[in-house]
């Protein structure tokens, strides 16, 4: 109960549920036997969802069951088998496609995802793919258009029945050999299944190198955009900026500005320096007001000797001058276009005045400033000075209040300390008085105790003396006298 499908990508083996879905399996097996699926296109590929085929016309609207050949057009479709219920749980599940009326023809689908519950009860499961899952994966990953049709044809070349438990119904005509495909079947308007896709065919070696370099640059730009180093992969560097390298460390911004200003007015000229030491890194960027002047300087100044060094001049590829928020910023392509338009607009003539910078760098530059701006700056300085005076006044008042509060706190602390000391002294005096009174009360009582002790000692001594004067001892003494 298995069928082998030979496709242009590889082979698939499908095991059939002949006991659970006898009518659907009979239809599929007999269509394979009469070579109905030969050269059928896989006309619908939705990644991680389904692969659909079984229509000889390759449109997804055709196809008929085997019963149409046996009983005519009235039997073009057959009723769906819903019992027992089998779900689309795993990859490689094979189902008959529903035509919208709970009927099936010749089209079938193979799932490329798991747990597709919304297909249950609509399309009838009748088998599963047991071999060729790698082929199923390659079909799943093919490139398709917006209608999910592959750009390059993928076809079923041949079908082989490995096991057929059903007998052929009467009137079934089985061909001796596989029929040849028609022109209508092979002409899909897409890239042929056997055609090789080669973008470099018919190109010269220089064109191939240029194409590969552009491709690599594009991929690098996309990576830089993903990392956050570029605001946009399609952004282009300005065309009015020159990159000058191989400079002498002695060369300054003023020197370069004087030398390159003969080609046209310069917006800015900057020699790049080390941020720690301030030493020149021997390259600079020069921005012109017009692109024509920039081109003239590019052609005239390359390999020119400046400060005993042969410089190299090229168009700048840096986009560091563009201001953006970095990775996760909110700028779009339209914002960058507006930015470029604003920089391309010519500046309006007005009353101008020269003003030297307050803190000049190595080269003394001058900025163009409007007369109105000068007046505004003076008024702002006056306002700032008044504010500073007010702040100082308020600050002095706050300091005086703080001092007063500190003095009051210190005086309160001193009074509290004196009160505590007085309390301690009074408590000590009370204790001394109570002790002296108790001693006076106890003095006569102690005298009586001493008298009682003396009487008790005298009595004890008399008792001992009486004991010594016992009659036995006295008799013995008298006897001794007469002896």
C-alpha positions as a Python dict, from the first residue, in 0.01 Angstrom:
ca = {
    (1, 'X'): (0, 0, 0),
    (2, 'X'): (267, 250, -108),
    (3, 'X'): (343, 471, -407),
    (4, 'X'): (672, 619, -531),
    (5, 'X'): (661, 970, -681),
    (6, 'X'): (962, 1061, -898),
    (7, 'X'): (996, 1441, -908),
    (8, 'X'): (1249, 1673, -1073),
    (9, 'X'): (1396, 1738, -728),
    (10, 'X'): (1396, 1382, -587),
    (11, 'X'): (1180, 1084, -493),
    (12, 'X'): (899, 1064, -238),
    (13, 'X'): (746, 744, -95),
    (14, 'X'): (385, 768, 29),
    (15, 'X'): (221, 506, 251),
    (16, 'X'): (-159, 490, 215),
    (17, 'X'): (-430, 437, 480),
    (18, 'X'): (-623, 183, 275),
    (19, 'X'): (-832, 57, 569),
    (20, 'X'): (-933, 399, 702),
    (21, 'X'): (-975, 571, 361),
    (22, 'X'): (-1052, 297, 106),
    (23, 'X'): (-1226, 518, -153),
    (24, 'X'): (-962, 793, -153),
    (25, 'X'): (-678, 537, -170),
    (26, 'X'): (-851, 353, -458),
    (27, 'X'): (-885, 679, -651),
    (28, 'X'): (-519, 777, -590),
    (29, 'X'): (-376, 433, -676),
    (30, 'X'): (-573, 395, -1001),
    (31, 'X'): (-482, 751, -1113),
    (32, 'X'): (-116, 662, -1056),
    (33, 'X'): (-168, 337, -1249),
    (34, 'X'): (-309, 514, -1558),
    (35, 'X'): (-17, 767, -1540),
    (36, 'X'): (-253, 1057, -1475),
    (37, 'X'): (-2, 1242, -1252),
    (38, 'X'): (291, 1226, -1495),
    (39, 'X'): (438, 1574, -1565),
    (40, 'X'): (199, 1741, -1322),
    (41, 'X'): (331, 2072, -1183),
    (42, 'X'): (362, 2145, -814),
    (43, 'X'): (165, 2467, -856),
    (44, 'X'): (133, 2585, -492),
    (45, 'X'): (418, 2597, -239),
    (46, 'X'): (351, 2779, 88),
    (47, 'X'): (652, 2755, 316),
    (48, 'X'): (601, 2556, 636),
    (49, 'X'): (238, 2498, 536),
    (50, 'X'): (154, 2288, 228),
    (51, 'X'): (268, 2166, -116),
    (52, 'X'): (-17, 2122, -365),
    (53, 'X'): (-21, 1929, -694),
    (54, 'X'): (-234, 1683, -897),
    (55, 'X'): (-373, 1919, -1164),
    (56, 'X'): (-254, 1824, -1516),
    (57, 'X'): (-310, 2183, -1636),
    (58, 'X'): (-105, 2329, -1352),
    (59, 'X'): (-360, 2601, -1268),
    (60, 'X'): (-513, 2455, -951),
    (61, 'X'): (-865, 2458, -1104),
    (62, 'X'): (-858, 2132, -1299),
    (63, 'X'): (-836, 1762, -1229),
    (64, 'X'): (-1087, 1475, -1210),
    (65, 'X'): (-1121, 1148, -1024),
    (66, 'X'): (-1073, 799, -1169),
    (67, 'X'): (-1448, 749, -1153),
    (68, 'X'): (-1493, 1011, -1426),
    (69, 'X'): (-1312, 780, -1671),
    (70, 'X'): (-1534, 489, -1562),
    (71, 'X'): (-1877, 653, -1528),
    (72, 'X'): (-1852, 988, -1713),
    (73, 'X'): (-1852, 1355, -1611),
    (74, 'X'): (-2124, 1302, -1352),
    (75, 'X'): (-1866, 1112, -1144),
    (76, 'X'): (-1591, 1374, -1183),
    (77, 'X'): (-1576, 1417, -804),
    (78, 'X'): (-1651, 1175, -521),
    (79, 'X'): (-1776, 1232, -169),
    (80, 'X'): (-1528, 1293, 115),
    (81, 'X'): (-1468, 1028, 382),
    (82, 'X'): (-1487, 1187, 726),
    (83, 'X'): (-1492, 877, 947),
    (84, 'X'): (-1266, 786, 1117),
    (85, 'X'): (-1127, 1134, 1179),
    (86, 'X'): (-754, 1170, 1107),
    (87, 'X'): (-579, 1497, 1192),
    (88, 'X'): (-297, 1690, 1022),
    (89, 'X'): (-52, 1657, 1313),
    (90, 'X'): (289, 1597, 1151),
    (91, 'X'): (491, 1693, 846),
    (92, 'X'): (440, 1483, 536),
    (93, 'X'): (66, 1420, 586),
    (94, 'X'): (-102, 1357, 247),
    (95, 'X'): (-463, 1475, 193),
    (96, 'X'): (-713, 1503, -92),
    (97, 'X'): (-797, 1866, -171),
    (98, 'X'): (-1155, 1974, -108),
    (99, 'X'): (-1322, 2141, -412),
    (100, 'X'): (-1547, 2352, -189),
    (101, 'X'): (-1841, 2110, -181),
    (102, 'X'): (-1689, 1840, 40),
    (103, 'X'): (-1586, 1649, -273),
    (104, 'X'): (-1251, 1537, -410),
    (105, 'X'): (-1101, 1495, -755),
    (106, 'X'): (-734, 1435, -840),
    (107, 'X'): (-555, 1717, -655),
    (108, 'X'): (-378, 1638, -331),
    (109, 'X'): (-155, 1824, -86),
    (110, 'X'): (140, 1737, 139),
    (111, 'X'): (185, 1928, 465),
    (112, 'X'): (522, 2087, 549),
    (113, 'X'): (418, 2207, 895),
    (114, 'X'): (298, 2051, 1218),
    (115, 'X'): (-38, 2068, 1401),
    (116, 'X'): (-236, 2224, 1117),
    (117, 'X'): (-571, 2189, 1293),
    (118, 'X'): (-758, 2423, 1056),
    (119, 'X'): (-720, 2164, 776),
    (120, 'X'): (-897, 1896, 982),
    (121, 'X'): (-1247, 1814, 864),
    (122, 'X'): (-1193, 2000, 533),
    (123, 'X'): (-932, 1794, 349),
    (124, 'X'): (-935, 1413, 378),
    (125, 'X'): (-612, 1256, 507),
    (126, 'X'): (-534, 930, 325),
    (127, 'X'): (-156, 879, 367),
    (128, 'X'): (183, 1010, 477),
    (129, 'X'): (534, 1053, 340),
    (130, 'X'): (768, 788, 483),
    (131, 'X'): (1078, 845, 268),
    (132, 'X'): (1221, 1154, 103),
    (133, 'X'): (1176, 1414, 378),
    (134, 'X'): (1490, 1593, 252),
    (135, 'X'): (1323, 1626, -91),
    (136, 'X'): (1015, 1765, 81),
    (137, 'X'): (1236, 2020, 256),
    (138, 'X'): (1397, 2139, -70),
    (139, 'X'): (1053, 2184, -230),
    (140, 'X'): (939, 2375, 80),
    (141, 'X'): (1235, 2617, 53),
    (142, 'X'): (1200, 2694, -319),
    (143, 'X'): (1151, 3054, -433),
    (144, 'X'): (794, 3149, -520),
    (145, 'X'): (605, 3459, -638),
    (146, 'X'): (322, 3642, -462),
    (147, 'X'): (74, 3369, -573),
    (148, 'X'): (297, 3095, -421),
    (149, 'X'): (387, 2957, -766),
    (150, 'X'): (755, 2846, -793),
    (151, 'X'): (972, 3047, -1032),
    (152, 'X'): (1131, 2727, -1155),
    (153, 'X'): (912, 2433, -1248),
    (154, 'X'): (895, 2134, -1012),
    (155, 'X'): (715, 1839, -1170),
    (156, 'X'): (612, 1478, -1099),
    (157, 'X'): (794, 1290, -1375),
    (158, 'X'): (670, 940, -1301),
    (159, 'X'): (464, 737, -1050),
    (160, 'X'): (539, 379, -945),
    (161, 'X'): (289, 168, -746),
    (162, 'X'): (478, -43, -491),
    (163, 'X'): (173, -226, -351),
    (164, 'X'): (-193, -219, -468),
    (165, 'X'): (-448, -414, -260),
    (166, 'X'): (-742, -308, -482),
    (167, 'X'): (-851, -488, -798),
    (168, 'X'): (-887, -284, -1115),
    (169, 'X'): (-1252, -183, -1171),
    (170, 'X'): (-1409, -301, -1500),
    (171, 'X'): (-1355, -63, -1789),
    (172, 'X'): (-1023, 78, -1658),
    (173, 'X'): (-774, 123, -1946),
    (174, 'X'): (-412, 95, -1829),
    (175, 'X'): (-148, 223, -2078),
    (176, 'X'): (144, 0, -2167),
    (177, 'X'): (397, 283, -2126),
    (178, 'X'): (409, 633, -1993),
    (179, 'X'): (262, 889, -2234),
    (180, 'X'): (473, 1171, -2374),
    (181, 'X'): (405, 1521, -2229),
    (182, 'X'): (223, 1773, -2445),
    (183, 'X'): (351, 2124, -2526),
    (184, 'X'): (76, 2276, -2316),
    (185, 'X'): (193, 2079, -2014),
    (186, 'X'): (560, 2177, -2055),
    (187, 'X'): (493, 2543, -2146),
    (188, 'X'): (427, 2694, -1805),
    (189, 'X'): (580, 3035, -1876),
    (190, 'X'): (839, 2979, -1603),
    (191, 'X'): (1195, 2856, -1583),
    (192, 'X'): (1205, 2496, -1702),
    (193, 'X'): (1274, 2218, -1459),
    (194, 'X'): (1588, 2113, -1651),
    (195, 'X'): (1717, 2464, -1719),
    (196, 'X'): (2027, 2587, -1535),
    (197, 'X'): (2011, 2934, -1386),
    (198, 'X'): (2335, 3121, -1463),
    (199, 'X'): (2344, 3498, -1415),
    (200, 'X'): (2698, 3525, -1549),
    (201, 'X'): (2622, 3367, -1886),
    (202, 'X'): (2719, 3595, -2178),
    (203, 'X'): (2913, 3843, -1962),
    (204, 'X'): (3279, 3936, -1988),
    (205, 'X'): (3530, 3885, -1707),
    (206, 'X'): (3526, 4259, -1616),
    (207, 'X'): (3147, 4265, -1601),
    (208, 'X'): (3146, 3954, -1381),
    (209, 'X'): (3399, 4114, -1141),
    (210, 'X'): (3197, 4437, -1128),
    (211, 'X'): (2875, 4245, -1065),
    (212, 'X'): (3033, 4044, -783),
    (213, 'X'): (3183, 4359, -626),
    (214, 'X'): (2843, 4532, -631),
    (215, 'X'): (2682, 4225, -480),
    (216, 'X'): (2940, 4210, -199),
    (217, 'X'): (2907, 4582, -131),
    (218, 'X'): (2529, 4547, -111),
    (219, 'X'): (2551, 4258, 136),
    (220, 'X'): (2801, 4450, 351),
    (221, 'X'): (2574, 4757, 352),
    (222, 'X'): (2279, 4544, 461),
    (223, 'X'): (2488, 4393, 742),
    (224, 'X'): (2600, 4739, 857),
    (225, 'X'): (2238, 4854, 856),
    (226, 'X'): (2137, 4550, 1065),
    (227, 'X'): (2420, 4615, 1313),
    (228, 'X'): (2331, 4984, 1336),
    (229, 'X'): (2640, 5141, 1177),
    (230, 'X'): (2441, 5272, 879),
    (231, 'X'): (2102, 5444, 884),
    (232, 'X'): (2006, 5285, 552),
    (233, 'X'): (2167, 5031, 319),
    (234, 'X'): (2078, 5242, 11),
    (235, 'X'): (2226, 5564, 146),
    (236, 'X'): (2487, 5730, -79),
    (237, 'X'): (2787, 5941, 25),
    (238, 'X'): (2785, 6313, -67),
    (239, 'X'): (2930, 6400, -408),
    (240, 'X'): (3077, 6736, -308),
    (241, 'X'): (3329, 6603, -52),
    (242, 'X'): (3688, 6502, -129),
    (243, 'X'): (3902, 6259, 68),
    (244, 'X'): (4270, 6360, 86),
    (245, 'X'): (4530, 6122, 228),
    (246, 'X'): (4910, 6076, 254),
    (247, 'X'): (4941, 6421, 407),
    (248, 'X'): (5242, 6553, 594),
    (249, 'X'): (5170, 6574, 971),
    (250, 'X'): (5280, 6940, 951),
    (251, 'X'): (4999, 7028, 705),
    (252, 'X'): (4712, 7215, 875),
    (253, 'X'): (4350, 7287, 789),
    (254, 'X'): (4433, 7642, 680),
    (255, 'X'): (4699, 7520, 436),
    (256, 'X'): (4463, 7280, 263),
    (257, 'X'): (4182, 7536, 254),
    (258, 'X'): (4409, 7794, 91),
    (259, 'X'): (4538, 7543, -166),
    (260, 'X'): (4198, 7393, -263),
    (261, 'X'): (4002, 7722, -250),
    (262, 'X'): (4127, 7815, -600),
    (263, 'X'): (3881, 7563, -747),
    (264, 'X'): (3578, 7715, -575),
    (265, 'X'): (3427, 7815, -241),
    (266, 'X'): (3480, 7562, 39),
    (267, 'X'): (3225, 7487, 312),
    (268, 'X'): (3461, 7307, 545),
    (269, 'X'): (3810, 7165, 553),
    (270, 'X'): (3915, 6936, 835),
    (271, 'X'): (4233, 6738, 901),
    (272, 'X'): (4145, 6437, 1115),
    (273, 'X'): (4344, 6420, 1437),
    (274, 'X'): (4393, 6175, 1720),
    (275, 'X'): (4144, 6247, 1998),
    (276, 'X'): (4401, 6187, 2273),
    (277, 'X'): (4725, 6340, 2147),
    (278, 'X'): (4583, 6583, 1888),
    (279, 'X'): (4837, 6468, 1630),
    (280, 'X'): (4743, 6458, 1261),
    (281, 'X'): (4636, 6121, 1117),
    (282, 'X'): (4754, 6237, 771),
    (283, 'X'): (4414, 6248, 600),
    (284, 'X'): (4144, 6511, 561),
    (285, 'X'): (3794, 6584, 422),
    (286, 'X'): (3722, 6890, 208),
    (287, 'X'): (3361, 6990, 136),
    (288, 'X'): (3288, 7219, -159),
    (289, 'X'): (2973, 7419, -220),
    (290, 'X'): (2938, 7289, -576),
    (291, 'X'): (2993, 6942, -718),
    (292, 'X'): (3164, 7088, -1028),
    (293, 'X'): (3435, 7247, -816),
    (294, 'X'): (3481, 6916, -635),
    (295, 'X'): (3531, 6733, -967),
    (296, 'X'): (3786, 6992, -1084),
    (297, 'X'): (3986, 6953, -763),
    (298, 'X'): (3971, 6574, -797),
    (299, 'X'): (4122, 6579, -1148),
    (300, 'X'): (4381, 6851, -1079),
    (301, 'X'): (4508, 6777, -726),
    (302, 'X'): (4575, 6404, -730),
    (303, 'X'): (4945, 6319, -680),
    (304, 'X'): (5033, 6683, -611),
    (305, 'X'): (5331, 6767, -386),
    (306, 'X'): (5227, 6943, -61),
    (307, 'X'): (5482, 6988, 222),
    (308, 'X'): (5721, 6739, 59),
    (309, 'X'): (5448, 6470, 35),
    (310, 'X'): (5264, 6334, -272),
    (311, 'X'): (4898, 6342, -172),
    (312, 'X'): (4622, 6118, -301),
    (313, 'X'): (4275, 6265, -371),
    (314, 'X'): (3952, 6069, -410),
    (315, 'X'): (3579, 6118, -363),
    (316, 'X'): (3467, 6058, -6),
    (317, 'X'): (3273, 5741, 76),
    (318, 'X'): (3195, 5846, 434),
    (319, 'X'): (2842, 5913, 561),
    (320, 'X'): (2955, 6026, 907),
    (321, 'X'): (2825, 6380, 852),
    (322, 'X'): (2465, 6259, 837),
    (323, 'X'): (2301, 6291, 1178),
    (324, 'X'): (2084, 6002, 1286),
    (325, 'X'): (1987, 5822, 1606),
    (326, 'X'): (2185, 5506, 1544),
    (327, 'X'): (2048, 5156, 1590),
    (328, 'X'): (1678, 5162, 1662),
    (329, 'X'): (1644, 5524, 1542),
    (330, 'X'): (1323, 5663, 1396),
    (331, 'X'): (1465, 5809, 1073),
    (332, 'X'): (1336, 5674, 738),
    (333, 'X'): (1446, 5705, 376),
    (334, 'X'): (1217, 6007, 330),
    (335, 'X'): (1393, 6183, 619),
    (336, 'X'): (1731, 6137, 451),
    (337, 'X'): (1594, 6266, 120),
    (338, 'X'): (1466, 6578, 293),
    (339, 'X'): (1805, 6614, 462),
    (340, 'X'): (1981, 6601, 125),
    (341, 'X'): (1733, 6852, -24),
    (342, 'X'): (1795, 7098, 259),
    (343, 'X'): (2172, 7077, 206),
    (344, 'X'): (2134, 7120, -172),
    (345, 'X'): (1931, 7445, -132),
    (346, 'X'): (2140, 7763, -198),
    (347, 'X'): (2175, 8000, 95),
    (348, 'X'): (1984, 8338, 69),
    (349, 'X'): (2192, 8663, 63),
    (350, 'X'): (2161, 8877, 377),
    (351, 'X'): (2347, 9129, 590),
    (352, 'X'): (2649, 8934, 713),
    (353, 'X'): (2924, 9005, 962),
    (354, 'X'): (3244, 8823, 1054),
    (355, 'X'): (3280, 8690, 1406),
    (356, 'X'): (3583, 8499, 1532),
    (357, 'X'): (3519, 8193, 1743),
    (358, 'X'): (3570, 8229, 2118),
    (359, 'X'): (3792, 7922, 2142),
    (360, 'X'): (3972, 7878, 1807),
    (361, 'X'): (4139, 7549, 1726),
    (362, 'X'): (4468, 7513, 1543),
    (363, 'X'): (4333, 7706, 1243),
    (364, 'X'): (4159, 8039, 1316),
    (365, 'X'): (3825, 8011, 1130),
    (366, 'X'): (3554, 8273, 1098),
    (367, 'X'): (3179, 8213, 1095),
    (368, 'X'): (2926, 8422, 907),
    (369, 'X'): (2676, 8571, 1154),
    (370, 'X'): (2369, 8792, 1094),
    (371, 'X'): (2354, 9141, 1254),
    (372, 'X'): (2025, 9049, 1416),
    (373, 'X'): (2193, 8746, 1571),
    (374, 'X'): (2459, 8974, 1725),
    (375, 'X'): (2193, 9193, 1888),
    (376, 'X'): (2009, 8886, 2014),
    (377, 'X'): (2329, 8744, 2159),
    (378, 'X'): (2402, 9074, 2344),
    (379, 'X'): (2051, 9089, 2490),
    (380, 'X'): (2077, 8724, 2593),
    (381, 'X'): (2408, 8798, 2768),
    (382, 'X'): (2248, 9087, 2964),
    (383, 'X'): (1957, 8867, 3068),
    (384, 'X'): (2196, 8591, 3177),
    (385, 'X'): (2401, 8842, 3387),
    (386, 'X'): (2083, 8968, 3559),
    (387, 'X'): (1977, 8614, 3632),
    (388, 'X'): (2319, 8535, 3780),
    (389, 'X'): (2297, 8844, 4009),
    (390, 'X'): (1951, 8740, 4126),
    (391, 'X'): (2076, 8390, 4189),
    (392, 'X'): (2370, 8524, 4394),
    (393, 'X'): (2137, 8750, 4600),
    (394, 'X'): (1903, 8461, 4671),
    (395, 'X'): (2201, 8244, 4751),
    (396, 'X'): (2335, 8496, 5010),
    (397, 'X'): (1991, 8526, 5175),
    (398, 'X'): (1969, 8147, 5199),
    (399, 'X'): (2316, 8133, 5358),
    (400, 'X'): (2217, 8390, 5627),
    (401, 'X'): (1901, 8195, 5709),
    (402, 'X'): (2106, 7876, 5737),
    (403, 'X'): (2350, 8047, 5977),
    (404, 'X'): (2067, 8176, 6196),
    (405, 'X'): (1905, 7836, 6217),
    (406, 'X'): (2241, 7678, 6302),
    (407, 'X'): (2302, 7932, 6586),
    (408, 'X'): (1953, 7873, 6731),
    (409, 'X'): (2008, 7497, 6718),
    (410, 'X'): (2348, 7531, 6893),
    (411, 'X'): (2200, 7749, 7173),
    (412, 'X'): (1915, 7499, 7225),
    (413, 'X'): (2167, 7218, 7250),
    (414, 'X'): (2371, 7410, 7517),
    (415, 'X'): (2060, 7479, 7732),
    (416, 'X'): (1960, 7113, 7712),
    (417, 'X'): (2312, 7008, 7823),
    (418, 'X'): (2306, 7242, 8125),
    (419, 'X'): (1963, 7113, 8230),
    (420, 'X'): (2084, 6754, 8213),
    (421, 'X'): (2389, 6837, 8426),
    (422, 'X'): (2173, 7007, 8694),
    (423, 'X'): (1942, 6705, 8706),
    (424, 'X'): (2241, 6472, 8753),
    (425, 'X'): (2378, 6682, 9040),
    (426, 'X'): (2042, 6696, 9220),
    (427, 'X'): (2001, 6319, 9187),
    (428, 'X'): (2348, 6262, 9339),
    (429, 'X'): (2270, 6491, 9636),
    (430, 'X'): (1940, 6310, 9706),
    (431, 'X'): (2118, 5975, 9706),
    (432, 'X'): (2385, 6102, 9953),
    (433, 'X'): (2120, 6238, 10193),
    (434, 'X'): (1919, 5912, 10188),
    (435, 'X'): (2235, 5712, 10267),
    (436, 'X'): (2329, 5937, 10567),
    (437, 'X'): (1975, 5912, 10713),
    (438, 'X'): (1975, 5533, 10687),
    (439, 'X'): (2313, 5520, 10868),
    (440, 'X'): (2181, 5734, 11157),
    (441, 'X'): (1876, 5513, 11198),
    (442, 'X'): (2080, 5197, 11200),
    (443, 'X'): (2340, 5324, 11461),
    (444, 'X'): (2149, 5242, 11793),
    (445, 'X'): (2035, 4915, 11652),
    (446, 'X'): (2397, 4825, 11579),
    (447, 'X'): (2498, 4914, 11942),
    (448, 'X'): (2231, 4680, 12079),
    (449, 'X'): (2357, 4408, 11848),
    (450, 'X'): (2711, 4453, 11981),
    (451, 'X'): (2592, 4430, 12345),
    (452, 'X'): (2394, 4120, 12271),
    (453, 'X'): (2699, 3961, 12106),
    (454, 'X'): (2917, 4039, 12412),
    (455, 'X'): (2661, 3891, 12654),
    (456, 'X'): (2634, 3583, 12440),
    (457, 'X'): (3013, 3537, 12444),
    (458, 'X'): (3028, 3573, 12830),
    (459, 'X'): (2756, 3315, 12879),
    (460, 'X'): (2934, 3069, 12653),
    (461, 'X'): (3256, 3112, 12851),
    (462, 'X'): (3072, 3047, 13184),
    (463, 'X'): (2916, 2731, 13044),
    (464, 'X'): (3252, 2601, 12940),
    (465, 'X'): (3393, 2672, 13284),
    (466, 'X'): (3105, 2482, 13451),
    (467, 'X'): (3172, 2186, 13232),
    (468, 'X'): (3529, 2183, 13342),
    (469, 'X'): (3411, 2174, 13704),
    (470, 'X'): (3230, 1840, 13676),
    (471, 'X'): (3208, 1615, 14001),
    (472, 'X'): (3416, 1332, 13857),
    (473, 'X'): (3715, 1547, 13788),
    (474, 'X'): (3692, 1717, 14130),
    (475, 'X'): (3688, 1380, 14310),
    (476, 'X'): (3991, 1264, 14120),
    (477, 'X'): (4176, 1579, 14219),
    (478, 'X'): (4095, 1526, 14589),
    (479, 'X'): (4212, 1165, 14575),
    (480, 'X'): (4535, 1272, 14417),
    (481, 'X'): (4589, 1506, 14704),
    (482, 'X'): (4558, 1233, 14971),
    (483, 'X'): (4786, 998, 14780),
}
